[in-house]
Short mmCIF file of N, CA and C in Angstrom, two decimals:
data_model
loop_
_atom_site.label_atom_id
_atom_site.label_comp_id
_atom_site.label_asym_id
_atom_site.label_seq_id
_atom_site.Cartn_x
_atom_site.Cartn_y
_atom_site.Cartn_z
N UNK W 1279 22.78 -37.37 -29.10
CA UNK W 1279 21.96 -36.47 -29.87
C UNK W 1279 20.61 -36.23 -29.23
N UNK W 1280 19.99 -37.19 -28.40
CA UNK W 1280 18.73 -37.01 -27.68
C UNK W 1280 19.10 -36.11 -26.64
N UNK W 1281 20.10 -36.02 -25.91
CA UNK W 1281 20.31 -35.28 -24.73
C UNK W 1281 20.42 -33.83 -25.19
N UNK W 1282 21.12 -33.58 -26.50
CA UNK W 1282 21.08 -32.10 -26.99
C UNK W 1282 19.69 -31.69 -27.22
N UNK W 1283 18.79 -32.56 -27.81
CA UNK W 1283 17.31 -32.01 -28.05
C UNK W 1283 16.56 -31.85 -26.72
N UNK W 1284 16.96 -32.70 -25.71
CA UNK W 1284 16.31 -32.50 -24.46
C UNK W 1284 16.64 -31.19 -23.75
N UNK W 1285 18.00 -30.76 -23.80
CA UNK W 1285 18.61 -29.72 -23.22
C UNK W 1285 17.99 -28.48 -23.98
N UNK W 1286 17.81 -28.48 -25.30
CA UNK W 1286 17.37 -27.52 -26.08
C UNK W 1286 15.77 -27.14 -25.76
N UNK W 1287 15.14 -28.28 -25.57
CA UNK W 1287 13.67 -28.09 -25.19
C UNK W 1287 13.49 -27.61 -23.66
N UNK W 1288 14.48 -28.12 -22.87
CA UNK W 1288 14.34 -27.51 -21.47
C UNK W 1288 14.73 -26.10 -21.41
N UNK W 1289 15.64 -25.54 -22.23
CA UNK W 1289 15.98 -24.30 -22.10
C UNK W 1289 14.89 -23.28 -22.94
N UNK W 1290 14.11 -23.85 -23.83
CA UNK W 1290 13.21 -23.09 -24.54
C UNK W 1290 11.79 -22.98 -23.75
N UNK W 1291 11.57 -23.94 -22.98
CA UNK W 1291 10.32 -23.91 -22.13
C UNK W 1291 10.09 -22.60 -21.41
N UNK W 1292 11.11 -22.29 -20.52
CA UNK W 1292 10.92 -20.86 -19.82
C UNK W 1292 10.66 -19.80 -20.72
N UNK W 1293 11.22 -19.70 -21.78
CA UNK W 1293 11.03 -18.54 -22.85
C UNK W 1293 9.45 -18.53 -23.26
N UNK W 1294 8.94 -19.71 -23.46
CA UNK W 1294 7.68 -19.84 -23.92
C UNK W 1294 6.61 -19.35 -22.78
N UNK W 1295 6.89 -19.79 -21.67
CA UNK W 1295 6.06 -19.26 -20.51
C UNK W 1295 6.19 -17.73 -20.34
N UNK W 1296 7.32 -17.12 -20.52
CA UNK W 1296 7.46 -15.65 -20.44
C UNK W 1296 6.56 -15.06 -21.67
N UNK W 1297 6.86 -15.64 -22.77
CA UNK W 1297 6.20 -15.05 -23.94
C UNK W 1297 4.63 -15.09 -23.73
N UNK W 1298 4.04 -16.39 -23.19
CA UNK W 1298 2.63 -16.36 -22.85
C UNK W 1298 2.21 -15.33 -21.90
N UNK W 1299 2.97 -15.06 -20.72
CA UNK W 1299 2.71 -14.19 -19.78
C UNK W 1299 2.54 -12.73 -20.24
N UNK W 1300 3.53 -12.36 -21.17
CA UNK W 1300 3.58 -11.09 -21.77
C UNK W 1300 2.46 -10.74 -22.69
N UNK W 1301 2.12 -11.82 -23.47
CA UNK W 1301 1.06 -11.76 -24.27
C UNK W 1301 -0.28 -11.79 -23.75
N UNK W 1302 -0.31 -12.25 -22.44
CA UNK W 1302 -1.59 -12.36 -21.69
C UNK W 1302 -2.34 -11.04 -21.47
N UNK W 1303 -1.60 -9.96 -21.55
CA UNK W 1303 -2.22 -8.66 -21.27
C UNK W 1303 -2.51 -8.44 -19.79
N UNK W 1304 -1.53 -9.00 -19.04
CA UNK W 1304 -1.38 -8.86 -17.61
C UNK W 1304 -1.59 -7.24 -17.20
N UNK W 1305 -2.28 -7.06 -16.15
CA UNK W 1305 -2.42 -5.71 -15.65
C UNK W 1305 -1.19 -5.25 -14.94
N UNK W 1306 -0.91 -4.14 -15.13
CA UNK W 1306 0.34 -3.56 -14.61
C UNK W 1306 0.10 -3.09 -13.19
N UNK W 1307 1.28 -3.03 -12.43
CA UNK W 1307 1.21 -2.46 -10.95
C UNK W 1307 1.45 -0.94 -10.97
N UNK W 1308 0.55 -0.33 -10.12
CA UNK W 1308 0.48 1.11 -10.17
C UNK W 1308 0.62 1.49 -8.62
N UNK W 1309 1.24 2.73 -8.43
CA UNK W 1309 1.12 3.24 -7.06
C UNK W 1309 0.30 4.62 -7.14
N UNK W 1310 -0.60 4.60 -6.25
CA UNK W 1310 -1.37 5.94 -6.09
C UNK W 1310 -0.83 6.62 -4.84
N UNK W 1311 -0.31 7.85 -5.07
CA UNK W 1311 0.08 8.62 -4.01
C UNK W 1311 -0.99 9.48 -3.50
N UNK W 1312 -1.15 9.50 -2.10
CA UNK W 1312 -2.17 10.42 -1.57
C UNK W 1312 -1.63 11.81 -1.47
N UNK W 1313 -2.19 12.82 -2.32
CA UNK W 1313 -1.56 14.22 -2.28
C UNK W 1313 -2.72 15.08 -1.78
N UNK W 1314 -2.54 15.99 -0.89
CA UNK W 1314 -1.22 16.18 -0.17
C UNK W 1314 -0.94 15.17 0.85
N UNK W 1315 0.19 15.25 1.46
CA UNK W 1315 0.54 14.37 2.60
C UNK W 1315 -0.52 14.46 3.71
N UNK W 1316 -0.53 13.51 4.43
CA UNK W 1316 -1.51 13.45 5.66
C UNK W 1316 -0.80 14.13 6.79
N UNK W 1317 -1.36 15.39 7.29
CA UNK W 1317 -0.57 16.00 8.50
C UNK W 1317 -1.75 16.08 9.60
N UNK W 1318 -1.36 15.86 10.77
CA UNK W 1318 -2.27 16.19 11.93
C UNK W 1318 -1.56 15.86 13.27
N UNK W 1319 -2.32 15.98 14.23
CA UNK W 1319 -1.89 15.73 15.70
C UNK W 1319 -2.27 14.18 16.27
N UNK W 1320 -1.31 13.72 17.13
CA UNK W 1320 -1.79 12.43 17.64
C UNK W 1320 -1.29 12.55 19.05
N UNK W 1321 -1.53 11.55 19.83
CA UNK W 1321 -1.20 11.28 21.31
C UNK W 1321 -1.80 12.56 22.06
N UNK W 1322 -3.17 12.79 21.81
CA UNK W 1322 -3.73 13.95 22.50
C UNK W 1322 -4.20 13.36 23.88
N UNK W 1323 -3.31 13.51 24.72
CA UNK W 1323 -3.42 12.91 26.17
C UNK W 1323 -3.71 13.90 27.12
N UNK W 1324 -3.99 15.19 26.73
CA UNK W 1324 -4.15 16.32 27.71
C UNK W 1324 -2.86 16.96 28.11
N UNK W 1325 -1.82 16.47 27.66
CA UNK W 1325 -0.56 17.24 28.11
C UNK W 1325 -0.41 18.46 27.28
N UNK W 1326 0.54 19.25 27.67
CA UNK W 1326 0.73 20.63 26.98
C UNK W 1326 1.50 20.45 25.77
N UNK W 1327 2.11 19.26 25.55
CA UNK W 1327 2.97 19.00 24.47
C UNK W 1327 2.20 18.67 23.20
N UNK W 1328 2.31 19.45 21.97
CA UNK W 1328 1.63 19.17 20.83
C UNK W 1328 2.56 18.21 19.88
N UNK W 1329 1.85 17.13 19.64
CA UNK W 1329 2.60 15.98 18.74
C UNK W 1329 1.95 16.06 17.40
N UNK W 1330 2.85 16.15 16.26
CA UNK W 1330 2.39 16.23 15.07
C UNK W 1330 3.07 15.05 14.14
N UNK W 1331 2.21 14.62 13.08
CA UNK W 1331 2.92 13.73 12.23
C UNK W 1331 2.58 14.16 10.89
N UNK W 1332 3.38 13.82 9.96
CA UNK W 1332 3.25 14.09 8.54
C UNK W 1332 3.59 12.60 7.82
N UNK W 1333 2.59 12.12 6.99
CA UNK W 1333 2.78 10.85 6.40
C UNK W 1333 2.60 10.98 4.86
N UNK W 1334 3.50 10.71 4.19
CA UNK W 1334 3.52 10.58 2.70
C UNK W 1334 3.13 9.02 2.51
N UNK W 1335 1.99 8.87 1.81
CA UNK W 1335 1.41 7.41 1.65
C UNK W 1335 1.16 7.06 0.33
N UNK W 1336 1.65 5.97 -0.13
CA UNK W 1336 1.19 5.34 -1.51
C UNK W 1336 0.50 4.14 -1.37
N UNK W 1337 -0.38 3.89 -2.25
CA UNK W 1337 -1.17 2.59 -2.41
C UNK W 1337 -0.87 1.88 -3.47
N UNK W 1338 -0.53 0.64 -3.50
CA UNK W 1338 -0.20 -0.31 -4.56
C UNK W 1338 -1.45 -0.93 -5.10
N UNK W 1339 -1.65 -0.79 -6.37
CA UNK W 1339 -2.89 -1.52 -7.02
C UNK W 1339 -2.41 -2.23 -8.18
N UNK W 1340 -3.30 -3.14 -8.78
CA UNK W 1340 -2.94 -3.63 -10.11
C UNK W 1340 -4.04 -3.13 -11.16
N UNK W 1341 -3.83 -2.66 -12.21
CA UNK W 1341 -4.77 -2.44 -13.14
C UNK W 1341 -5.17 -1.04 -13.21
N UNK W 1342 -5.53 -0.44 -14.26
CA UNK W 1342 -5.80 0.92 -14.55
C UNK W 1342 -7.33 1.05 -13.67
N UNK W 1343 -8.26 0.10 -13.77
CA UNK W 1343 -9.45 0.31 -13.26
C UNK W 1343 -9.39 0.34 -11.57
N UNK W 1344 -8.47 -0.36 -11.06
CA UNK W 1344 -8.25 -0.31 -9.69
C UNK W 1344 -7.59 0.90 -9.31
N UNK W 1345 -6.81 1.46 -10.08
CA UNK W 1345 -6.31 2.83 -9.92
C UNK W 1345 -7.31 3.97 -9.84
N UNK W 1346 -8.19 3.84 -10.76
CA UNK W 1346 -9.29 4.92 -10.87
C UNK W 1346 -10.21 4.75 -9.77
N UNK W 1347 -10.49 3.48 -9.30
CA UNK W 1347 -11.37 3.48 -8.09
C UNK W 1347 -10.72 3.80 -6.93
N UNK W 1348 -9.45 3.63 -6.68
CA UNK W 1348 -8.79 4.21 -5.51
C UNK W 1348 -8.80 5.75 -5.54
N UNK W 1349 -8.67 6.22 -6.67
CA UNK W 1349 -8.62 7.68 -6.82
C UNK W 1349 -10.09 8.32 -6.54
N UNK W 1350 -11.03 7.64 -6.95
CA UNK W 1350 -12.48 7.84 -6.57
C UNK W 1350 -12.85 7.86 -5.19
N UNK W 1351 -12.21 7.11 -4.46
CA UNK W 1351 -12.44 6.84 -3.00
C UNK W 1351 -11.42 7.44 -2.17
N UNK W 1352 -10.58 8.34 -2.68
CA UNK W 1352 -9.32 8.90 -1.83
C UNK W 1352 -9.99 9.67 -0.67
N UNK W 1353 -11.10 10.55 -0.77
CA UNK W 1353 -11.37 11.20 0.45
C UNK W 1353 -11.77 10.13 1.43
N UNK W 1354 -12.41 9.07 1.18
CA UNK W 1354 -12.75 8.01 2.28
C UNK W 1354 -11.40 7.43 2.78
N UNK W 1355 -10.50 7.10 1.93
CA UNK W 1355 -9.17 6.64 2.49
C UNK W 1355 -8.45 7.54 3.41
N UNK W 1356 -8.37 8.79 3.05
CA UNK W 1356 -7.69 9.84 3.71
C UNK W 1356 -8.44 9.97 5.11
N UNK W 1357 -9.73 9.92 5.13
CA UNK W 1357 -10.54 9.95 6.27
C UNK W 1357 -10.22 8.92 7.24
N UNK W 1358 -10.10 7.61 6.81
CA UNK W 1358 -9.73 6.34 7.58
C UNK W 1358 -8.41 6.66 8.08
N UNK W 1359 -7.35 7.07 7.32
CA UNK W 1359 -6.03 7.06 7.92
C UNK W 1359 -5.82 8.30 8.72
N UNK W 1360 -6.46 9.24 8.56
CA UNK W 1360 -6.32 10.50 9.55
C UNK W 1360 -6.80 10.01 10.87
N UNK W 1361 -8.05 9.38 11.00
CA UNK W 1361 -8.62 8.78 12.09
C UNK W 1361 -7.65 7.93 12.85
N UNK W 1362 -7.10 7.04 12.09
CA UNK W 1362 -6.13 5.94 12.58
C UNK W 1362 -4.80 6.65 13.17
N UNK W 1363 -4.22 7.70 12.46
CA UNK W 1363 -3.08 8.24 12.92
C UNK W 1363 -3.37 9.14 14.12
N UNK W 1364 -4.55 9.79 14.25
CA UNK W 1364 -4.80 10.69 15.44
C UNK W 1364 -4.97 9.83 16.69
N UNK W 1365 -5.39 8.54 16.58
CA UNK W 1365 -5.44 7.68 17.81
C UNK W 1365 -4.18 7.16 18.36
N UNK W 1366 -3.11 7.36 17.60
CA UNK W 1366 -1.81 6.84 18.02
C UNK W 1366 -1.30 7.45 19.21
N UNK W 1367 -0.36 6.58 19.80
CA UNK W 1367 0.32 7.05 21.06
C UNK W 1367 1.83 7.38 20.65
N UNK W 1368 2.49 8.05 21.49
CA UNK W 1368 3.82 8.24 21.46
C UNK W 1368 4.75 6.86 21.14
N UNK W 1369 4.40 5.88 22.03
CA UNK W 1369 4.84 4.48 21.76
C UNK W 1369 4.51 3.87 20.34
N UNK W 1370 3.41 3.96 19.91
CA UNK W 1370 3.05 3.49 18.63
C UNK W 1370 3.58 4.12 17.50
N UNK W 1371 4.04 5.22 17.64
CA UNK W 1371 4.77 6.12 16.60
C UNK W 1371 6.37 6.15 16.90
N UNK W 1372 6.83 5.58 17.85
CA UNK W 1372 8.21 5.81 18.40
C UNK W 1372 9.35 4.92 17.71
N UNK W 1373 8.94 3.73 17.14
CA UNK W 1373 10.04 2.95 16.63
C UNK W 1373 9.72 2.13 15.41
N UNK W 1374 10.69 1.62 14.79
CA UNK W 1374 10.49 0.84 13.46
C UNK W 1374 9.43 -0.25 13.47
N UNK W 1375 9.54 -0.98 14.63
CA UNK W 1375 8.37 -2.01 14.83
C UNK W 1375 7.03 -1.52 14.96
N UNK W 1376 6.96 -0.50 15.76
CA UNK W 1376 5.56 0.08 15.79
C UNK W 1376 5.07 0.81 14.59
N UNK W 1377 6.01 1.37 13.92
CA UNK W 1377 5.59 1.98 12.66
C UNK W 1377 5.19 0.97 11.59
N UNK W 1378 5.81 -0.26 11.64
CA UNK W 1378 5.46 -1.28 10.69
C UNK W 1378 4.01 -1.84 11.13
N UNK W 1379 3.73 -2.01 12.40
CA UNK W 1379 2.39 -2.42 12.85
C UNK W 1379 1.36 -1.38 12.43
N UNK W 1380 1.63 -0.03 12.50
CA UNK W 1380 0.79 1.05 12.04
C UNK W 1380 0.60 1.00 10.56
N UNK W 1381 1.45 0.56 9.69
CA UNK W 1381 1.37 0.50 8.28
C UNK W 1381 0.38 -0.65 8.07
N UNK W 1382 0.79 -1.71 8.63
CA UNK W 1382 -0.22 -2.93 8.45
C UNK W 1382 -1.84 -2.56 8.78
N UNK W 1383 -1.85 -1.91 9.90
CA UNK W 1383 -3.21 -1.46 10.28
C UNK W 1383 -3.92 -0.51 9.40
N UNK W 1384 -3.06 0.44 8.85
CA UNK W 1384 -3.35 1.30 7.89
C UNK W 1384 -3.86 0.64 6.62
N UNK W 1385 -3.19 -0.35 6.22
CA UNK W 1385 -3.54 -1.20 4.91
C UNK W 1385 -4.80 -1.89 5.21
N UNK W 1386 -4.96 -2.49 6.39
CA UNK W 1386 -6.33 -3.27 6.78
C UNK W 1386 -7.34 -2.35 6.62
N UNK W 1387 -7.22 -1.16 7.34
CA UNK W 1387 -8.55 -0.16 7.35
C UNK W 1387 -8.68 0.26 5.91
N UNK W 1388 -7.75 0.47 5.12
CA UNK W 1388 -8.05 0.83 3.84
C UNK W 1388 -8.58 -0.06 2.95
N UNK W 1389 -8.29 -1.31 3.13
CA UNK W 1389 -9.00 -2.48 2.46
C UNK W 1389 -10.45 -2.68 2.95
N UNK W 1390 -10.52 -2.57 4.21
CA UNK W 1390 -11.92 -2.79 4.69
C UNK W 1390 -12.86 -1.49 4.18
N UNK W 1391 -12.35 -0.37 4.20
CA UNK W 1391 -13.15 0.74 3.61
C UNK W 1391 -13.56 0.45 2.15
N UNK W 1392 -12.54 0.08 1.38
CA UNK W 1392 -12.84 -0.16 -0.01
C UNK W 1392 -13.71 -1.34 -0.27
N UNK W 1393 -13.51 -2.40 0.66
CA UNK W 1393 -14.43 -3.65 0.60
C UNK W 1393 -15.93 -3.20 0.73
N UNK W 1394 -16.11 -2.26 1.69
CA UNK W 1394 -17.53 -1.97 2.05
C UNK W 1394 -18.11 -1.11 0.82
N UNK W 1395 -17.16 -0.41 0.22
CA UNK W 1395 -17.69 0.39 -0.96
C UNK W 1395 -17.73 -0.23 -2.23
N UNK W 1396 -16.83 -1.14 -2.57
CA UNK W 1396 -16.73 -1.78 -3.87
C UNK W 1396 -16.94 -3.21 -3.97
N UNK W 1397 -16.98 -3.85 -2.65
CA UNK W 1397 -17.02 -5.31 -2.54
C UNK W 1397 -15.83 -6.13 -2.71
N UNK W 1398 -14.74 -5.52 -2.80
CA UNK W 1398 -13.38 -6.06 -2.82
C UNK W 1398 -12.19 -5.07 -2.24
N UNK W 1399 -11.29 -5.51 -1.65
CA UNK W 1399 -10.25 -4.64 -1.00
C UNK W 1399 -9.48 -3.84 -1.97
N UNK W 1400 -9.25 -4.17 -3.28
CA UNK W 1400 -8.42 -3.41 -4.32
C UNK W 1400 -7.16 -3.04 -3.97
N UNK W 1401 -6.87 -2.43 -2.79
CA UNK W 1401 -5.40 -2.06 -2.61
C UNK W 1401 -4.47 -3.39 -2.02
N UNK W 1402 -3.46 -3.55 -2.57
CA UNK W 1402 -2.68 -4.75 -2.33
C UNK W 1402 -1.63 -4.46 -1.11
N UNK W 1403 -1.09 -3.15 -1.23
CA UNK W 1403 -0.14 -2.77 -0.28
C UNK W 1403 -0.29 -1.25 0.04
N UNK W 1404 0.18 -0.86 1.26
CA UNK W 1404 0.25 0.55 1.63
C UNK W 1404 1.69 0.78 2.13
N UNK W 1405 2.22 1.90 1.50
CA UNK W 1405 3.72 2.20 1.65
C UNK W 1405 3.72 3.55 2.46
N UNK W 1406 4.57 3.64 3.45
CA UNK W 1406 4.93 5.07 3.91
C UNK W 1406 6.13 5.54 2.97
N UNK W 1407 6.03 6.54 2.10
CA UNK W 1407 7.11 7.10 1.58
C UNK W 1407 7.98 7.89 2.43
N UNK W 1408 7.21 8.40 3.41
CA UNK W 1408 7.87 9.31 4.45
C UNK W 1408 6.98 9.32 5.51
N UNK W 1409 7.56 9.13 6.83
CA UNK W 1409 6.58 9.23 8.11
C UNK W 1409 7.32 9.99 9.00
N UNK W 1410 7.00 11.25 9.35
CA UNK W 1410 7.65 12.09 10.22
C UNK W 1410 6.68 12.47 11.31
N UNK W 1411 7.36 12.24 12.71
CA UNK W 1411 6.47 12.33 14.00
C UNK W 1411 7.52 13.40 14.91
N UNK W 1412 6.76 14.16 15.46
CA UNK W 1412 7.51 15.18 16.42
C UNK W 1412 6.69 15.11 17.79
#
């Protein structure tokens, strides 16, 4: 009989934790998409070949207040990202590993810009919904 009660208690504990978390009023995760997509030139090395990128970027934040703050600072974020993309080379835009490094650097610069403006990084992750380079 005791083992039955212990098993019942063990199974009910995770449900109690889930109920507490749901009732906690935890903030929801949101994605802020930068519209329109970022478009510009990169690898400006003096050659005659024009290189162009198009980046569809989304920023992951938690809570409505964070989403509003990111939207408020979208021009600053866009400026940082355009400057970063325009500094890239053919090699840094050419393969999956390089694009992942670029994504991480874009996240870092976005967080730094928001940290300077708001005192905290706010953005948790930066995602490329689409990244086209020519």
